[in-house]
XYZ file of C-alpha atoms in Angstrom:
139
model
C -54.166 114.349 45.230
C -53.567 113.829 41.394
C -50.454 111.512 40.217
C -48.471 112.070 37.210
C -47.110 109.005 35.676
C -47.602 109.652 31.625
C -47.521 112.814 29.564
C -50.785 114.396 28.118
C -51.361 114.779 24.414
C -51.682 118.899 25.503
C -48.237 118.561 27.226
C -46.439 116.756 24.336
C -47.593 119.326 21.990
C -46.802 122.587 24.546
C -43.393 120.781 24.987
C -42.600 120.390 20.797
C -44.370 124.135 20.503
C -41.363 125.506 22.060
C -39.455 125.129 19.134
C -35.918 124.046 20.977
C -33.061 123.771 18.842
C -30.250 121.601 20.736
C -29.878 119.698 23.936
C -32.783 119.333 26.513
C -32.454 118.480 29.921
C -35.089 116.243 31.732
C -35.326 116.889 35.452
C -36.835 114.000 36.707
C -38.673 113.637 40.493
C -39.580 110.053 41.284
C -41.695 108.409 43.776
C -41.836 105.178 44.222
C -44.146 102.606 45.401
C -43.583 100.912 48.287
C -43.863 97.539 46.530
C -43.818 97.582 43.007
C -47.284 96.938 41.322
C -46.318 94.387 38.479
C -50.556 93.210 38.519
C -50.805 94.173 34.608
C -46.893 93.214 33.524
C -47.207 89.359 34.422
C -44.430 89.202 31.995
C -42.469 91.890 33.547
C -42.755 90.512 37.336
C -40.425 88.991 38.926
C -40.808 85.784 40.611
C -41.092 87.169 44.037
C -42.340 90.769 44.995
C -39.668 93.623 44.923
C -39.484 97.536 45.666
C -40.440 100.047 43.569
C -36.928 101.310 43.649
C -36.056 98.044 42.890
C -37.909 98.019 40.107
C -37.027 101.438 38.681
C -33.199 99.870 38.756
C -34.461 97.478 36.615
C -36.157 99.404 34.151
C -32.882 101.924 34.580
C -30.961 98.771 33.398
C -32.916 97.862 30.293
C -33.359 101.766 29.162
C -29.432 102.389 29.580
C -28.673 101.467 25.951
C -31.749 103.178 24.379
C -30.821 106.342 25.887
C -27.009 106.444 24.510
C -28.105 105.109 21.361
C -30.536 107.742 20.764
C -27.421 110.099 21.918
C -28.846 110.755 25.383
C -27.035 110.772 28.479
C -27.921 110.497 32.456
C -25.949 113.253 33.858
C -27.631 112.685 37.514
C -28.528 110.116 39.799
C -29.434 110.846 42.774
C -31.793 110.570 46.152
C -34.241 112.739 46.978
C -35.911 113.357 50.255
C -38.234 116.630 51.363
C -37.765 119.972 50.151
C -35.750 122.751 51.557
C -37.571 125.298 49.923
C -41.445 123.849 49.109
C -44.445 122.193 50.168
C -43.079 120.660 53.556
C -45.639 117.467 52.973
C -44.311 116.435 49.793
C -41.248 114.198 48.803
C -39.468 112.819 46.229
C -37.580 109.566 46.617
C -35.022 109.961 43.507
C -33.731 112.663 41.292
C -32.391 112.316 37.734
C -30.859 114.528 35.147
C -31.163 113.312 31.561
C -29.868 114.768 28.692
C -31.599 114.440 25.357
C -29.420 115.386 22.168
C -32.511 116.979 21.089
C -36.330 116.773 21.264
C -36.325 115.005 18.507
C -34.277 112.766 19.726
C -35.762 112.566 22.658
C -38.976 111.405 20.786
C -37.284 108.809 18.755
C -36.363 107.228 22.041
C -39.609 107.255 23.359
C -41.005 105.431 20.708
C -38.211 102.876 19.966
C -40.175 99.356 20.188
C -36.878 97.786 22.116
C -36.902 100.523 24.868
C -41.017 100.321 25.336
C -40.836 96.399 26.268
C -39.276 96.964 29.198
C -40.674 100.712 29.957
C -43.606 98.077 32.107
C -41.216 98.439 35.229
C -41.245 101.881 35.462
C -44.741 102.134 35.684
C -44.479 99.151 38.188
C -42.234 101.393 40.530
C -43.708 104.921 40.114
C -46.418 106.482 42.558
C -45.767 109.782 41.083
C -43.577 111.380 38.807
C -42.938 115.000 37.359
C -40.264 115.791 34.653
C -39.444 119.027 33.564
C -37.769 119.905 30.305
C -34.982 122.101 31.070
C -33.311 124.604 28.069
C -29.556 125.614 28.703
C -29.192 129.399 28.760
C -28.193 130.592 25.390
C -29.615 127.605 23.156
């Protein structure tokens, strides 16, 4: 089964090609390693091994300012588990809600040099990941 961890040049491109004006919502379904995989961040790692929710907090922690500077906000935190209405195999251990002012904005993030130094723990926590740009009705 395919993981999702980093967006695709085609996806970037679909996602600017909608043309959205405004606010974006990110729904974001995380799943996270058992024990984080630091093997390629020796800079990153902590001194003794951790989870890969664990880790998440941590990148959570360092991304916090990033995210309000480039006017974003988290508008949901929460845990996931199995779905009511879905595949009954699959799972998802956390659920966010992000806002981005824009996509724009949201892009200016992304690529802020600060944020990407510590963006390493993410990818040490995640097994799999989907996010899904979400328009509010009317924008």
């Amino acid at each position: 089964m395919p993981t999702y961890l980093e967006p695709t040049e085609a996806s970037a491109t679909a996602f600017f090609m909608l043309g959205i004006k405004g606010p974006v919502v990110m729904l974001n379904l995380l799943r996270f390693r058992e024990v984080a995989d630091y093997s390629d961040l020796p800079d990153l790692a902590p001194d003794t091994p951790i989870s890969g929710a664990e880790a998440y907090d941590r990148y959570m922690a360092h991304t916090a300012p990033f995210l309000l500077e480039a006017g974003g906000k988290l508008l949901f935190d929460g845990e996931g588990g199995r779905y009511f209405i879905g595949p009954e195999a699959e799972h998802w251990d956390r659920v966010l809600l992000v806002e981005q002012a824009s996509p724009e904005a949201f892009m200016a993030f992304a690529q802020n040099k600060a944020y990407l130094s510590g963006i390493g723990h993410r990818s040490a926590a995640l097994a799999d990941s989907r996010l899904l740009p979400i328009v509010p009705q009317g924008v």
